[in-house]
Coordinates of C-alpha atoms and ligand atoms in Angstrom, one line a residue:
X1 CA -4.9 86.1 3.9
X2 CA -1.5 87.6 3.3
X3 CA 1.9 85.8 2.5
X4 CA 4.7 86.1 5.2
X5 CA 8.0 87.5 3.8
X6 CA 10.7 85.0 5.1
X7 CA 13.9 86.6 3.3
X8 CA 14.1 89.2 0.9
X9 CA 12.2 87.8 -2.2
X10 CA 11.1 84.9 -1.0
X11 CA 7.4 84.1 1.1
X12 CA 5.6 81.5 2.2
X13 CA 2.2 81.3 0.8
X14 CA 0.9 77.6 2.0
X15 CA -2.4 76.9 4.0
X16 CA -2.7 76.3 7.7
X17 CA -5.3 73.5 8.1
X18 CA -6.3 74.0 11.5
X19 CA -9.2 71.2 11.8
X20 CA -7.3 68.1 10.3
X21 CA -7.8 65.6 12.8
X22 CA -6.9 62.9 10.7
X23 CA -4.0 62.9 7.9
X24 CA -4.8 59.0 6.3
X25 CA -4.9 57.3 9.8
X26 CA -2.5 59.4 11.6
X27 CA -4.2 61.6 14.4
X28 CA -3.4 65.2 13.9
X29 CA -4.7 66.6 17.0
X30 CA -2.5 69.5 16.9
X31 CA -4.0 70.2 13.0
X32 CA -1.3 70.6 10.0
X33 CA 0.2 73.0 7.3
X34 CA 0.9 72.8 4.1
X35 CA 4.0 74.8 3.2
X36 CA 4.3 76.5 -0.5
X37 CA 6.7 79.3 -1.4
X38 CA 7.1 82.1 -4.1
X39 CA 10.5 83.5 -5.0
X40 CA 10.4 86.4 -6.7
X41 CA 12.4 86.5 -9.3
X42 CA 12.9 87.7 -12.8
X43 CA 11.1 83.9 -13.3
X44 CA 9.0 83.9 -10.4
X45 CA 8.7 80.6 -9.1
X46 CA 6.6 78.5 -6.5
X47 CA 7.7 76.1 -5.0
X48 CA 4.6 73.2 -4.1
X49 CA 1.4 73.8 -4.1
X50 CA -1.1 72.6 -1.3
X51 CA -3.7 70.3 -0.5
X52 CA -6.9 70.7 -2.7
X53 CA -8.8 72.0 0.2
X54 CA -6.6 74.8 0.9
X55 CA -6.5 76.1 -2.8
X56 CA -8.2 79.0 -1.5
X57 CA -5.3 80.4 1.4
X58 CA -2.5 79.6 -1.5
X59 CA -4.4 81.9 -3.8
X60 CA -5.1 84.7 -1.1
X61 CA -1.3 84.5 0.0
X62 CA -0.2 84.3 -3.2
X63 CA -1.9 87.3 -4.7
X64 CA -0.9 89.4 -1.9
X65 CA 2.5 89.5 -3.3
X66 CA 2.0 88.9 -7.1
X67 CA -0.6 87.7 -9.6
X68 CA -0.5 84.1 -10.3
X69 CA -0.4 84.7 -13.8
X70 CA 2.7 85.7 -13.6
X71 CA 4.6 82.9 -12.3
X72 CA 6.7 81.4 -15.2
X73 CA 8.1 77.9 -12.7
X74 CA 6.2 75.7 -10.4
X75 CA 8.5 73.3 -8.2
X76 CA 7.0 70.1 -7.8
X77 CA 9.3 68.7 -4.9
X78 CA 6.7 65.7 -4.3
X79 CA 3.6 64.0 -6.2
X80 CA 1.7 63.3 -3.1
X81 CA -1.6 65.6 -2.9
X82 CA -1.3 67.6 0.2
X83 CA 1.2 69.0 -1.9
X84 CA 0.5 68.9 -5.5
X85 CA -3.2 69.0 -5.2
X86 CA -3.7 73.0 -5.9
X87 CA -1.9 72.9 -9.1
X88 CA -4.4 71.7 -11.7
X89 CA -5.8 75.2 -9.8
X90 CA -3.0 77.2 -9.9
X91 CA -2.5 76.2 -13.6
X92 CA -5.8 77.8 -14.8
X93 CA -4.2 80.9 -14.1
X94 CA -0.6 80.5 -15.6
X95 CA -1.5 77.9 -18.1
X96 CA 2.3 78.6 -19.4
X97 CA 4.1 78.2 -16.5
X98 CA 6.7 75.1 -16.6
X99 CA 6.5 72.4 -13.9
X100 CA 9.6 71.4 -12.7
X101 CA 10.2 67.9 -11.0
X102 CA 12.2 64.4 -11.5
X103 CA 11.4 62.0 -13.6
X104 CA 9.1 59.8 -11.3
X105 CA 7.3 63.3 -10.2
X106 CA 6.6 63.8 -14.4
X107 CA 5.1 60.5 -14.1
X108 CA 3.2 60.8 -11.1
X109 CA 1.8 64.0 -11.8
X110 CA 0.8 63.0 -15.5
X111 CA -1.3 59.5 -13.8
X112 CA -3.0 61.9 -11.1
X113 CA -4.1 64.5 -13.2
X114 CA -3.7 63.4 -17.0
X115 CA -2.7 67.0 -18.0
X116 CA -0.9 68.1 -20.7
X117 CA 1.4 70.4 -18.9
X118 CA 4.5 72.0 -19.3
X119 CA 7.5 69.6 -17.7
X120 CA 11.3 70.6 -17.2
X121 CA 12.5 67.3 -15.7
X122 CA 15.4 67.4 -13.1
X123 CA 18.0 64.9 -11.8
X124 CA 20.2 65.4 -8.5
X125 CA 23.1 68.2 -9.2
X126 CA 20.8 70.0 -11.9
X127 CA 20.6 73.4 -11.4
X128 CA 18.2 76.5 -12.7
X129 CA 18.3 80.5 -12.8
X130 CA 15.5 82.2 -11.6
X131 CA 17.7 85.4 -12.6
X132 CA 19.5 86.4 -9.5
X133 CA 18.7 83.7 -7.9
X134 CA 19.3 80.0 -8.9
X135 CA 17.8 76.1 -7.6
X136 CA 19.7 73.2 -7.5
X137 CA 17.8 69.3 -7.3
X138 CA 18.2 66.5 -5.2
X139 CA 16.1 63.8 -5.6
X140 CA 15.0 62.1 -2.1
X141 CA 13.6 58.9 -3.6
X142 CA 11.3 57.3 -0.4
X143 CA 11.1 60.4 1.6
X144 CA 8.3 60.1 1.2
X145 CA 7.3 58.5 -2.1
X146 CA 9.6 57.8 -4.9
X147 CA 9.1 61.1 -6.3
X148 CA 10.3 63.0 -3.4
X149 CA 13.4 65.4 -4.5
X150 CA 14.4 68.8 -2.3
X151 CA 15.6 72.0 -4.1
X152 CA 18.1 74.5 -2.7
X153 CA 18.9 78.1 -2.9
X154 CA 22.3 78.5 -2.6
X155 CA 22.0 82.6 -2.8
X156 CA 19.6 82.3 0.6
X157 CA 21.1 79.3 1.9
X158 CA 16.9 77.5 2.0
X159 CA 17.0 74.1 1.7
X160 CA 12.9 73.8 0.2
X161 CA 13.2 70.0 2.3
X162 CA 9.2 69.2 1.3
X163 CA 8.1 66.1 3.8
X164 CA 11.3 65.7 5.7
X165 CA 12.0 67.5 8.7
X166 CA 8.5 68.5 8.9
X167 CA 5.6 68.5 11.7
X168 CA 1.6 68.1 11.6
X169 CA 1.1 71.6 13.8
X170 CA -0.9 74.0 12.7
X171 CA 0.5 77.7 13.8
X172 CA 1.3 80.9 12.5
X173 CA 4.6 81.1 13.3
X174 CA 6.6 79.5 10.8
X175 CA 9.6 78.8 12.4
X176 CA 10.8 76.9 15.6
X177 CA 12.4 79.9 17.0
X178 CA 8.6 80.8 17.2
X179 CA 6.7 78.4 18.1
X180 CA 7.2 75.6 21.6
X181 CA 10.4 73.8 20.7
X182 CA 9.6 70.5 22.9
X183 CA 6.6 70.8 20.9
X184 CA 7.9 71.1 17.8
X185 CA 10.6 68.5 18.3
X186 CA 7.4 65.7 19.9
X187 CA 5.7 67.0 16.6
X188 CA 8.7 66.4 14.2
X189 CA 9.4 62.9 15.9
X190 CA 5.3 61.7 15.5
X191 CA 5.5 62.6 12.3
X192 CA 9.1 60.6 11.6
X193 CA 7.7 57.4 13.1
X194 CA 4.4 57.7 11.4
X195 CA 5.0 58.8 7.6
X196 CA 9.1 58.4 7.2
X197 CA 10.0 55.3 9.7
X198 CA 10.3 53.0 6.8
X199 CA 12.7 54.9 4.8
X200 CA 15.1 54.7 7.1
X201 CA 18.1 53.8 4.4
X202 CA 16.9 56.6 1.6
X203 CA 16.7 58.9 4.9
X204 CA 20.2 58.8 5.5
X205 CA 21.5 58.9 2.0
X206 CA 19.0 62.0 1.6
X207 CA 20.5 63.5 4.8
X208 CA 24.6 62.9 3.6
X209 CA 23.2 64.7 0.1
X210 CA 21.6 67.6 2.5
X211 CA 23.9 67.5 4.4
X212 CA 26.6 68.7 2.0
X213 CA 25.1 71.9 1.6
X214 CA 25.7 75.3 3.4
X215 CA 22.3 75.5 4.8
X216 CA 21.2 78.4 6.9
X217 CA 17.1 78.0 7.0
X218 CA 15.4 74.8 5.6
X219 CA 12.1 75.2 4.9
X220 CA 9.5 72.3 5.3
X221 CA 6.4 70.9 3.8
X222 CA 4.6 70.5 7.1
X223 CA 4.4 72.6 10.3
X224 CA 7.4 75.3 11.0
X225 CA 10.7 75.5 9.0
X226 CA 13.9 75.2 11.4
X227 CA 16.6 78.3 11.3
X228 CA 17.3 78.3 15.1
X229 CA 18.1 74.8 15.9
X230 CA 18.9 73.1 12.3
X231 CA 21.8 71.1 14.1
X232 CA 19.3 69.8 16.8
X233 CA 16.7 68.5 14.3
X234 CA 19.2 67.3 12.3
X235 CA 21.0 64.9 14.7
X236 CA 17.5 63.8 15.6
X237 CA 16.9 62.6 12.0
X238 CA 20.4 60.5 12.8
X239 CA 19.4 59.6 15.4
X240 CA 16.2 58.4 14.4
X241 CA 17.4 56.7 11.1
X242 CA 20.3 55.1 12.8
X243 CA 17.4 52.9 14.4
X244 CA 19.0 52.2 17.9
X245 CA 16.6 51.4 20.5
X246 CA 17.3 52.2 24.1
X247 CA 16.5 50.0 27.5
X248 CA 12.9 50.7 26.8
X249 CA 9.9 48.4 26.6
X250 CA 6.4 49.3 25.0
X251 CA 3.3 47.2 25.8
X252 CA 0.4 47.5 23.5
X253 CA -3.0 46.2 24.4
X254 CA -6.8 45.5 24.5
X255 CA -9.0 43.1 26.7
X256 CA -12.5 43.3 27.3
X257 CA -13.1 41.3 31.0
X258 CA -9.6 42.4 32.0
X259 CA -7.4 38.9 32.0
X260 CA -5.4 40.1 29.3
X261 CA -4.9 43.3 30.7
X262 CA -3.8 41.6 34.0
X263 CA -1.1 39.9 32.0
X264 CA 0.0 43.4 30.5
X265 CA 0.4 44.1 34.2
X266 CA 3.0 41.1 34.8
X267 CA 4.7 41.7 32.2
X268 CA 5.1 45.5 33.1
X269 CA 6.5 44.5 36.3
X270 CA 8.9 42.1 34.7
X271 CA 10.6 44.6 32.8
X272 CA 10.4 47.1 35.7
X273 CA 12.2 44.8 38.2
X274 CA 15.1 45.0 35.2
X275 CA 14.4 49.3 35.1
X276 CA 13.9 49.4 31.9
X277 CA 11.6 52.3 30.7
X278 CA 7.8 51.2 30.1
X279 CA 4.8 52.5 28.2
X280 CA 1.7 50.5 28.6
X281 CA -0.9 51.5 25.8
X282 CA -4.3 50.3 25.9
X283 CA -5.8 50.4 22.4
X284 CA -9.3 51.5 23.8
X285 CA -7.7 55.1 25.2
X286 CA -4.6 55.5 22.9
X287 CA -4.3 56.2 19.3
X288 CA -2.2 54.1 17.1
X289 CA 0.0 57.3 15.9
X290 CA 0.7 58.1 19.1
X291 CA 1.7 54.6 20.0
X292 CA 4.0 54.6 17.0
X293 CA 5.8 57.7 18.3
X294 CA 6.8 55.2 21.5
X295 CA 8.1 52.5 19.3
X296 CA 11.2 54.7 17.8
X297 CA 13.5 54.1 20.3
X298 CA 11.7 50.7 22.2
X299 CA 13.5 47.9 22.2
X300 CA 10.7 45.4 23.1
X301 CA 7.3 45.8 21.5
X302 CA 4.8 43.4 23.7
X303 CA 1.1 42.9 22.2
X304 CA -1.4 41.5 23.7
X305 CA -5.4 40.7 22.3
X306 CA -8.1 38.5 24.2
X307 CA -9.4 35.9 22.1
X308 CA -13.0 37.0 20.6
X309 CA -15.2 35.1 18.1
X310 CA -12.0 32.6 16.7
X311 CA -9.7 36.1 16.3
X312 CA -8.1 38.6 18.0
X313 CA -10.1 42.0 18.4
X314 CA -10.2 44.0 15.7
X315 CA -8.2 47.4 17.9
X316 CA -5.3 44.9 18.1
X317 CA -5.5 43.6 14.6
X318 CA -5.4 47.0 13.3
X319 CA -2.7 48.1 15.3
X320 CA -0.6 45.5 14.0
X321 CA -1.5 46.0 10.5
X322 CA -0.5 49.7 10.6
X323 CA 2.8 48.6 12.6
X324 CA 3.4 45.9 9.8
X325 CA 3.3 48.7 7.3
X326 CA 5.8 51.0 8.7
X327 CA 7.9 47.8 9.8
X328 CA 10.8 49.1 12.2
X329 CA 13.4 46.5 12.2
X330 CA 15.6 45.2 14.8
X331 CA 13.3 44.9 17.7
X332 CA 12.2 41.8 20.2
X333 CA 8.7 41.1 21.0
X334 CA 6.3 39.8 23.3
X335 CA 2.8 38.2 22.3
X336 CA 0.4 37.8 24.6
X337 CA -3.6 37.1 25.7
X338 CA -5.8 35.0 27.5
X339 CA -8.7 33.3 26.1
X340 CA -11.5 30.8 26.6
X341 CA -11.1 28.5 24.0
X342 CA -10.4 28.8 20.5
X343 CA -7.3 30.6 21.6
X344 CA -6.0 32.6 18.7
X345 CA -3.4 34.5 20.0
X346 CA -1.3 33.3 17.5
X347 CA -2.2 35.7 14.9
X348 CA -0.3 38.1 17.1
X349 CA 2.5 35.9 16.4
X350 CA 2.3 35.9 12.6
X351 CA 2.2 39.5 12.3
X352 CA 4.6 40.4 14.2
X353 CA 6.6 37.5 12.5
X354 CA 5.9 38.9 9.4
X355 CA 6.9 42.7 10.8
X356 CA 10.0 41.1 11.0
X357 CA 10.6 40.7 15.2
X358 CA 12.1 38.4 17.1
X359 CA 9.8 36.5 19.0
X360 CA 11.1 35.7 22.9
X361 CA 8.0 35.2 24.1
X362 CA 4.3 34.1 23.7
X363 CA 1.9 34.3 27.3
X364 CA -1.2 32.2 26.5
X365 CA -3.5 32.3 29.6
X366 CA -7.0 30.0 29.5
X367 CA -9.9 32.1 31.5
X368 CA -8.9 34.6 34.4
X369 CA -4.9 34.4 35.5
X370 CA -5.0 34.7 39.3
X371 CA -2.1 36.0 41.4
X372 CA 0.2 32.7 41.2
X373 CA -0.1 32.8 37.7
X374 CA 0.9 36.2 37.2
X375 CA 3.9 35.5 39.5
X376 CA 4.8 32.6 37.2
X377 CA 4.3 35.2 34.0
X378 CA 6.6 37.8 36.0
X379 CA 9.3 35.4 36.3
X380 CA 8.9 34.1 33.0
X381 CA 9.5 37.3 31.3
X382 CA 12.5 38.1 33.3
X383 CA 14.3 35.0 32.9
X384 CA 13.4 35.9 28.6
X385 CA 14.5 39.6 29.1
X386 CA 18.4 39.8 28.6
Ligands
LIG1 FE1 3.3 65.7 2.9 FE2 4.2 62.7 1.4 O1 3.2 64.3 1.7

């Protein structure tokens, strides 16, 4: 496996993990990278490393340029492991080289793999000489983890971005000028409302420091780098950070003898006789991930769960668990379910309470709504929909 030059000096050397189907809980159907990079320099440096499984490909890529025992700095941009996991590797061959990161990357990296390595800790506006080239820091604290930070080459104009702006697509082109770019952009927005949604605050701070910089190529963690249409994925991550919702409405489901699911239908036709834009997700065909994607720019979020053995079914349960944890603000929701006794749609309520929505509505249906009762549900809706 050979690097790929992508200006003078500098390659990318990372691993394409084309059989990931699942990166913790999100559904990578589409597969991943993980993007490292040598500079080569009179200090030849690498910036990231890659996920343990791929130590192999960063090796092979790596030694296709250079022998890793001569590079002298390793950039640590981000603790987590698809990125840092090949270094405890990579440091059997240069045992001397210096690890360069931010304070909370020092401390992560020393509690995941109690080394005693060489650290040169960095703080925003800190720069280092690579000898005709040079790095500057600036830590990204929450995009992804608190050790997130992204280093620039002001000689090449390469923003090294790590997680943000990134994609789970595995590809050998490694930029969107060569690869789909509907793709690429669907790609980069799963991944912003699955893994950065949270952050939305540190995003935009991280994107007015980014932004200050003359950037010409930016270089990502994940998936393809951007040089063609920097500007269009950049007013995305506005856009998307800005968290402004649009006249859309997602309903989110599962029902086993179809009553619920008949209620999913009433309330769809509510918020279609106001034309807003629907996506009705039933848990038993669509991934959570996936679902997530839809809930970036909804501005209702209806979920609905039958009643089963004094709880609601465990599809719904753990969608709402995984929506609790990335937690969009700022949107109105809809519970929903029918049930035969014991009815416990409730505990939609209190996690979606606890996600922080407002609550307009809760559609508790005992046994099997017929077509009056759907009206009434309709109408119901409508009059709650402003
Ligand atoms: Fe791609 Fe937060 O690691």
């Amino acid at each position: 496996m050979k690097a790929r030059k992508i200006s003078e000096n500098v390659y990318w050397v990372g691993g394409i993990d084309w059989d990931v189907r699942n990166f913790h809980g999100y559904l990578t159907q589409r597969g991943t990278t993980y993007n490292a990079y040598l500079i080569i320099d009179k200090k030849i440096t690498l910036i990231d490393t890659v996920k343990p499984t791929m130590t192999s490909q960063l090796l092979q890529r790596i030694s296709s340029v250079i022998e890793p025992q001569k590079i002298d700095y390793i950039v640590s941009n981000h603790v987590e492991m698809d990125h840092s996991g090949s270094l405890p590797a990579i440091l059997k061959h240069t045992p001397n080289a210096e690890i360069i990161t931010c304070p909370h990357g020092e401390k992560g990296l020393k509690k995941h793999y109690k080394k005693d390595w060489k650290f040169r800790v960095v703080k925003t506006g800190d720069t280092i000489s690579t000898g005709n080239y040079s790095l500057q820091f600036v830590l990204t604290p929450m995009v992804h983890w608190p050790d997130n930070m992204i280093t620039y080459m002001p000689e090449k104009k390469i923003l090294f971005s790590n997680d943000a702006f990134g994609q789970h697509y595995a590809s050998t082109g490694r930029f969107d000028d060569e690869c789909p770019p509907d793709i690429i952009m669907d790609e980069a927005k799963k991944y912003y409302a699955n893994i950065v949604l949270p952050y939305a605050k540190p995003v935009k701070n991280a994107l007015d420091e980014a932004l200050k910089l003359d950037i010409e190529m930016i270089a990502t963690s994940h998936g393809v780098g951007w040089r063609k249409n920097i500007a269009g994925i950049v007013e995305k991550y506005r856009e998307w950070s800005s968290n402004k919702t649009k006249k859309k409405a997602l309903i989110v489901y599962d029902t086993m003898w179809h009553s619920t699911e008949k209620i999913a239908f009433a309330i769809y036709d509510a918020f279609e006789s106001k034309d807003y834009q629907i996506v009705l997700s039933n848990l038993q065909h669509n991934h959570i991930s996936d679902i997530m994607t839809e809930l970036i720019d909804a501005e209702y979020i209806c979920v609905g769960s039958p009643t089963l053995n004094k709880n609601i079914m465990p599809s719904v349960a753990g969608f709402l668990t995984y929506l609790n944890g990335l937690a969009p603000g700022n949107r109105k929701a809809i519970s929903f379910g029918s049930y035969g006794w014991g009815e416990q749609i409730k505990k939609i309520d209190q996690y979606l309470s606890d996600t922080g929505f407002e609550i307009i509505e809760s559609v508790k249906h005992k046994y099997i709504p017929d077509n009056e009762d759907l009206l009434r549900i309709k109408n119901n809706i409508i009059d709650k929909i402003k």
